[in-house]
DNA sequence: GCCAACGTTGGC
DNA sequence: GCCAACGTTGGC
């Protein structure tokens, strides 16, 4: 089991929209590091869903439904084959975990979310993942 | 292949 | 709105 964190601007695709749609193809990633992380995903891996720009907090947990496959939203002229994964919502955090809170927590401040703030798909350790859930459900 | 210029992301 | 971080582009 692996854990990841995916970022989305609420104005583009919010957690609420995701809940309503019940499933989405996570695509549009145009960064190699992020793409590599997408390719690492296996069915049933868990994802933290983070709202960037507005909110700046982890709002929910999602699950990987399918491994990465071709992202058809990429331009034909693009020589690189970009990928996406199908994901479904698992649970909404009782208490969203804000970035400020993450930075103040001894364990969570080491997250790649903080260290590589521009990367839209980052890996999360088991310890970090469990820490987020623990704090969110207190 | 280097690097300056420029564009984008995202926190503040 | 500003700016730091970082990716991309293009001239040489």
PDB file of C-alpha atoms (C1' of nucleotides) in Angstrom:
ATOM      1  CA  UNK A   1       0.000   0.000   0.000  1.00  0.00           C
ATOM      2  CA  UNK A   2       1.280   3.405  -1.023  1.00  0.00           C
ATOM      3  CA  UNK A   3       0.067   6.875  -0.155  1.00  0.00           C
ATOM      4  CA  UNK A   4       0.052  10.059  -2.203  1.00  0.00           C
ATOM      5  CA  UNK A   5      -1.252  13.598  -2.064  1.00  0.00           C
ATOM      6  CA  UNK A   6      -2.982  15.242  -4.994  1.00  0.00           C
ATOM      7  CA  UNK A   7      -3.596  18.962  -5.290  1.00  0.00           C
ATOM      8  CA  UNK A   8      -6.438  20.811  -6.895  1.00  0.00           C
ATOM      9  CA  UNK A   9      -7.567  24.379  -6.938  1.00  0.00           C
ATOM     10  CA  UNK A  10     -11.157  24.383  -5.649  1.00  0.00           C
ATOM     11  CA  UNK A  11     -12.135  26.837  -8.386  1.00  0.00           C
ATOM     12  CA  UNK A  12     -11.033  24.263 -10.950  1.00  0.00           C
ATOM     13  CA  UNK A  13     -12.083  21.008  -9.301  1.00  0.00           C
ATOM     14  CA  UNK A  14     -13.229  20.949  -5.690  1.00  0.00           C
ATOM     15  CA  UNK A  15     -13.724  18.124  -3.238  1.00  0.00           C
ATOM     16  CA  UNK A  16     -17.466  18.839  -3.302  1.00  0.00           C
ATOM     17  CA  UNK A  17     -17.578  18.396  -7.063  1.00  0.00           C
ATOM     18  CA  UNK A  18     -15.654  15.167  -6.653  1.00  0.00           C
ATOM     19  CA  UNK A  19     -18.187  13.907  -4.084  1.00  0.00           C
ATOM     20  CA  UNK A  20     -21.047  14.713  -6.429  1.00  0.00           C
ATOM     21  CA  UNK A  21     -19.423  12.994  -9.396  1.00  0.00           C
ATOM     22  CA  UNK A  22     -18.339  10.021  -7.244  1.00  0.00           C
ATOM     23  CA  UNK A  23     -15.488   9.254  -9.636  1.00  0.00           C
ATOM     24  CA  UNK A  24     -13.090  11.200 -11.800  1.00  0.00           C
ATOM     25  CA  UNK A  25     -10.186  10.726 -14.182  1.00  0.00           C
ATOM     26  CA  UNK A  26      -7.297  12.566 -12.548  1.00  0.00           C
ATOM     27  CA  UNK A  27      -5.609  14.079 -15.584  1.00  0.00           C
ATOM     28  CA  UNK A  28      -4.028  17.216 -16.942  1.00  0.00           C
ATOM     29  CA  UNK A  29      -0.764  16.667 -15.100  1.00  0.00           C
ATOM     30  CA  UNK A  30       2.024  18.160 -17.213  1.00  0.00           C
ATOM     31  CA  UNK A  31       5.038  17.741 -15.001  1.00  0.00           C
ATOM     32  CA  UNK A  32       7.407  14.803 -15.187  1.00  0.00           C
ATOM     33  CA  UNK A  33       7.845  14.282 -11.488  1.00  0.00           C
ATOM     34  CA  UNK A  34       4.096  14.346 -10.989  1.00  0.00           C
ATOM     35  CA  UNK A  35       3.633  11.983 -13.921  1.00  0.00           C
ATOM     36  CA  UNK A  36       6.141   9.557 -12.442  1.00  0.00           C
ATOM     37  CA  UNK A  37       4.223   9.595  -9.185  1.00  0.00           C
ATOM     38  CA  UNK A  38       0.983   8.878 -11.037  1.00  0.00           C
ATOM     39  CA  UNK A  39       2.647   5.883 -12.639  1.00  0.00           C
ATOM     40  CA  UNK A  40       3.597   4.537  -9.239  1.00  0.00           C
ATOM     41  CA  UNK A  41      -0.047   4.345  -8.197  1.00  0.00           C
ATOM     42  CA  UNK A  42      -1.672   0.941  -7.865  1.00  0.00           C
ATOM     43  CA  UNK A  43      -5.310   0.018  -7.398  1.00  0.00           C
ATOM     44  CA  UNK A  44      -6.519   0.759  -3.838  1.00  0.00           C
ATOM     45  CA  UNK A  45      -3.637   3.092  -2.950  1.00  0.00           C
ATOM     46  CA  UNK A  46      -4.902   5.979  -0.835  1.00  0.00           C
ATOM     47  CA  UNK A  47      -4.662   9.673  -1.654  1.00  0.00           C
ATOM     48  CA  UNK A  48      -4.937  12.815   0.396  1.00  0.00           C
ATOM     49  CA  UNK A  49      -6.915  15.490  -1.451  1.00  0.00           C
ATOM     50  CA  UNK A  50      -5.534  18.994  -0.970  1.00  0.00           C
ATOM     51  CA  UNK A  51      -7.101  22.316  -1.907  1.00  0.00           C
ATOM     52  CA  UNK A  52      -4.440  24.736  -3.129  1.00  0.00           C
ATOM     53  CA  UNK A  53      -4.743  28.526  -3.331  1.00  0.00           C
ATOM     54  CA  UNK A  54      -8.160  28.676  -1.694  1.00  0.00           C
ATOM     55  CA  UNK A  55      -8.472  26.798   1.564  1.00  0.00           C
ATOM     56  CA  UNK A  56      -4.927  25.460   1.565  1.00  0.00           C
ATOM     57  CA  UNK A  57      -5.977  22.371   3.452  1.00  0.00           C
ATOM     58  CA  UNK A  58      -6.303  18.638   3.132  1.00  0.00           C
ATOM     59  CA  UNK A  59     -10.023  17.991   2.872  1.00  0.00           C
ATOM     60  CA  UNK A  60     -10.482  14.330   2.120  1.00  0.00           C
ATOM     61  CA  UNK A  61      -9.201  10.868   1.323  1.00  0.00           C
ATOM     62  CA  UNK A  62      -9.545   9.275  -2.109  1.00  0.00           C
ATOM     63  CA  UNK A  63      -8.691   5.888  -3.520  1.00  0.00           C
ATOM     64  CA  UNK A  64      -7.047   4.775  -6.759  1.00  0.00           C
ATOM     65  CA  UNK A  65      -9.408   2.765  -8.947  1.00  0.00           C
ATOM     66  CA  UNK A  66      -7.142   2.045 -11.905  1.00  0.00           C
ATOM     67  CA  UNK A  67      -3.446   2.310 -12.578  1.00  0.00           C
ATOM     68  CA  UNK A  68      -2.213   5.127 -14.777  1.00  0.00           C
ATOM     69  CA  UNK A  69      -3.256   5.100 -18.417  1.00  0.00           C
ATOM     70  CA  UNK A  70      -3.022   7.518 -21.329  1.00  0.00           C
ATOM     71  CA  UNK A  71      -4.337  11.005 -20.738  1.00  0.00           C
ATOM     72  CA  UNK A  72      -6.223  11.892 -23.897  1.00  0.00           C
ATOM     73  CA  UNK A  73      -6.573  15.509 -22.831  1.00  0.00           C
ATOM     74  CA  UNK A  74      -2.928  15.999 -23.887  1.00  0.00           C
ATOM     75  CA  UNK A  75      -2.364  17.625 -27.251  1.00  0.00           C
ATOM     76  CA  UNK A  76      -1.666  15.289 -30.174  1.00  0.00           C
ATOM     77  CA  UNK A  77       1.446  17.273 -30.945  1.00  0.00           C
ATOM     78  CA  UNK A  78       2.811  16.596 -27.491  1.00  0.00           C
ATOM     79  CA  UNK A  79       5.524  14.003 -27.924  1.00  0.00           C
ATOM     80  CA  UNK A  80       5.339  12.868 -24.328  1.00  0.00           C
ATOM     81  CA  UNK A  81       2.627  10.460 -23.339  1.00  0.00           C
ATOM     82  CA  UNK A  82       0.952  11.951 -20.293  1.00  0.00           C
ATOM     83  CA  UNK A  83      -1.127   9.795 -17.984  1.00  0.00           C
ATOM     84  CA  UNK A  84      -3.975   9.971 -15.500  1.00  0.00           C
ATOM     85  CA  UNK A  85      -5.658   7.652 -12.998  1.00  0.00           C
ATOM     86  CA  UNK A  86      -9.280   6.985 -12.097  1.00  0.00           C
ATOM     87  CA  UNK A  87     -10.026   7.916  -8.490  1.00  0.00           C
ATOM     88  CA  UNK A  88     -13.017   7.756  -6.135  1.00  0.00           C
ATOM     89  CA  UNK A  89     -13.698   9.607  -2.863  1.00  0.00           C
ATOM     90  CA  UNK A  90     -13.379   7.558   0.327  1.00  0.00           C
ATOM     91  CA  UNK A  91     -14.091   9.951   3.165  1.00  0.00           C
ATOM     92  CA  UNK A  92     -14.335  13.631   4.002  1.00  0.00           C
ATOM     93  CA  UNK A  93     -12.102  14.678   6.880  1.00  0.00           C
ATOM     94  CA  UNK A  94     -14.077  15.707   9.964  1.00  0.00           C
ATOM     95  CA  UNK A  95     -11.579  18.492  10.443  1.00  0.00           C
ATOM     96  CA  UNK A  96      -9.609  19.716   7.402  1.00  0.00           C
ATOM     97  CA  UNK A  97      -5.868  19.847   7.979  1.00  0.00           C
ATOM     98  CA  UNK A  98      -4.591  23.287   7.035  1.00  0.00           C
ATOM     99  CA  UNK A  99      -1.171  24.038   5.633  1.00  0.00           C
ATOM    100  CA  UNK A 100      -0.419  26.198   8.668  1.00  0.00           C
ATOM    101  CA  UNK A 101      -1.233  23.232  10.889  1.00  0.00           C
ATOM    102  CA  UNK A 102       0.940  20.926   8.802  1.00  0.00           C
ATOM    103  CA  UNK A 103       3.882  23.312   9.086  1.00  0.00           C
ATOM    104  CA  UNK A 104       3.444  23.451  12.847  1.00  0.00           C
ATOM    105  CA  UNK A 105       3.393  19.674  13.279  1.00  0.00           C
ATOM    106  CA  UNK A 106       6.676  17.903  13.944  1.00  0.00           C
ATOM    107  CA  UNK A 107       5.814  14.972  11.695  1.00  0.00           C
ATOM    108  CA  UNK A 108       3.822  16.685   8.977  1.00  0.00           C
ATOM    109  CA  UNK A 109       6.219  19.553   8.396  1.00  0.00           C
ATOM    110  CA  UNK A 110       8.463  17.073   6.604  1.00  0.00           C
ATOM    111  CA  UNK A 111       5.835  16.371   3.964  1.00  0.00           C
ATOM    112  CA  UNK A 112       6.774  16.919   0.334  1.00  0.00           C
ATOM    113  CA  UNK A 113       3.718  19.143   0.118  1.00  0.00           C
ATOM    114  CA  UNK A 114       5.687  21.648   2.189  1.00  0.00           C
ATOM    115  CA  UNK A 115       9.122  20.971   0.739  1.00  0.00           C
ATOM    116  CA  UNK A 116       8.114  20.839  -2.912  1.00  0.00           C
ATOM    117  CA  UNK A 117       5.192  23.176  -2.903  1.00  0.00           C
ATOM    118  CA  UNK A 118       4.809  23.330  -6.665  1.00  0.00           C
ATOM    119  CA  UNK A 119       4.497  19.599  -7.290  1.00  0.00           C
ATOM    120  CA  UNK A 120       0.860  18.610  -7.817  1.00  0.00           C
ATOM    121  CA  UNK A 121       1.218  14.894  -7.085  1.00  0.00           C
ATOM    122  CA  UNK A 122       3.512  13.954  -4.213  1.00  0.00           C
ATOM    123  CA  UNK A 123       4.250  10.786  -2.298  1.00  0.00           C
ATOM    124  CA  UNK A 124       3.207  10.571   1.350  1.00  0.00           C
ATOM    125  CA  UNK A 125       4.684   8.207   3.933  1.00  0.00           C
ATOM    126  CA  UNK A 126       2.509   5.823   5.926  1.00  0.00           C
ATOM    127  CA  UNK A 127       3.420   7.730   9.065  1.00  0.00           C
ATOM    128  CA  UNK A 128       2.371  11.056   7.533  1.00  0.00           C
ATOM    129  CA  UNK A 129      -0.834   9.618   6.151  1.00  0.00           C
ATOM    130  CA  UNK A 130      -1.840   8.105   9.482  1.00  0.00           C
ATOM    131  CA  UNK A 131      -0.915  11.303  11.294  1.00  0.00           C
ATOM    132  CA  UNK A 132      -3.224  13.332   9.044  1.00  0.00           C
ATOM    133  CA  UNK A 133      -6.130  10.967   9.661  1.00  0.00           C
ATOM    134  CA  UNK A 134      -5.475  10.917  13.376  1.00  0.00           C
ATOM    135  CA  UNK A 135      -5.492  14.715  13.619  1.00  0.00           C
ATOM    136  CA  UNK A 136      -8.474  15.064  11.313  1.00  0.00           C
ATOM    137  CA  UNK A 137     -10.641  12.739  13.332  1.00  0.00           C
ATOM    138  CA  UNK A 138      -9.845  14.010  16.800  1.00  0.00           C
TER     139      UNK A 138
ATOM    140  C1'  DG B   1      25.399  21.960 -23.334  1.00  0.00           C
ATOM    141  C1'  DC B   2      25.099  26.369 -20.850  1.00  0.00           C
ATOM    142  C1'  DC B   3      22.463  29.947 -19.134  1.00  0.00           C
ATOM    143  C1'  DA B   4      19.488  34.107 -19.368  1.00  0.00           C
ATOM    144  C1'  DA B   5      14.821  35.218 -20.002  1.00  0.00           C
ATOM    145  C1'  DC B   6      10.433  34.125 -19.301  1.00  0.00           C
ATOM    146  C1'  DG B   7       6.182  31.611 -17.652  1.00  0.00           C
ATOM    147  C1'  DT B   8       3.633  29.162 -14.008  1.00  0.00           C
ATOM    148  C1'  DT B   9       2.431  27.642  -9.439  1.00  0.00           C
ATOM    149  C1'  DG B  10       1.068  28.663  -5.137  1.00  0.00           C
ATOM    150  C1'  DG B  11       1.885  30.798  -0.480  1.00  0.00           C
ATOM    151  C1'  DC B  12       1.634  35.069   1.782  1.00  0.00           C
TER     152       DC B  12
ATOM    153  C1'  DG C   1      -0.392  41.968  -5.941  1.00  0.00           C
ATOM    154  C1'  DC C   2       4.119  40.322  -4.878  1.00  0.00           C
ATOM    155  C1'  DC C   3       7.595  37.081  -5.021  1.00  0.00           C
ATOM    156  C1'  DA C   4      10.203  32.574  -4.376  1.00  0.00           C
ATOM    157  C1'  DA C   5      10.812  28.287  -6.503  1.00  0.00           C
ATOM    158  C1'  DC C   6      11.287  25.930 -10.381  1.00  0.00           C
ATOM    159  C1'  DG C   7      10.296  24.338 -15.160  1.00  0.00           C
ATOM    160  C1'  DT C   8      10.822  25.531 -20.116  1.00  0.00           C
ATOM    161  C1'  DT C   9      12.545  27.882 -24.097  1.00  0.00           C
ATOM    162  C1'  DG C  10      15.778  29.615 -27.161  1.00  0.00           C
ATOM    163  C1'  DG C  11      20.160  32.010 -28.373  1.00  0.00           C
ATOM    164  C1'  DC C  12      24.819  31.176 -28.523  1.00  0.00           C
TER     165       DC C  12
END
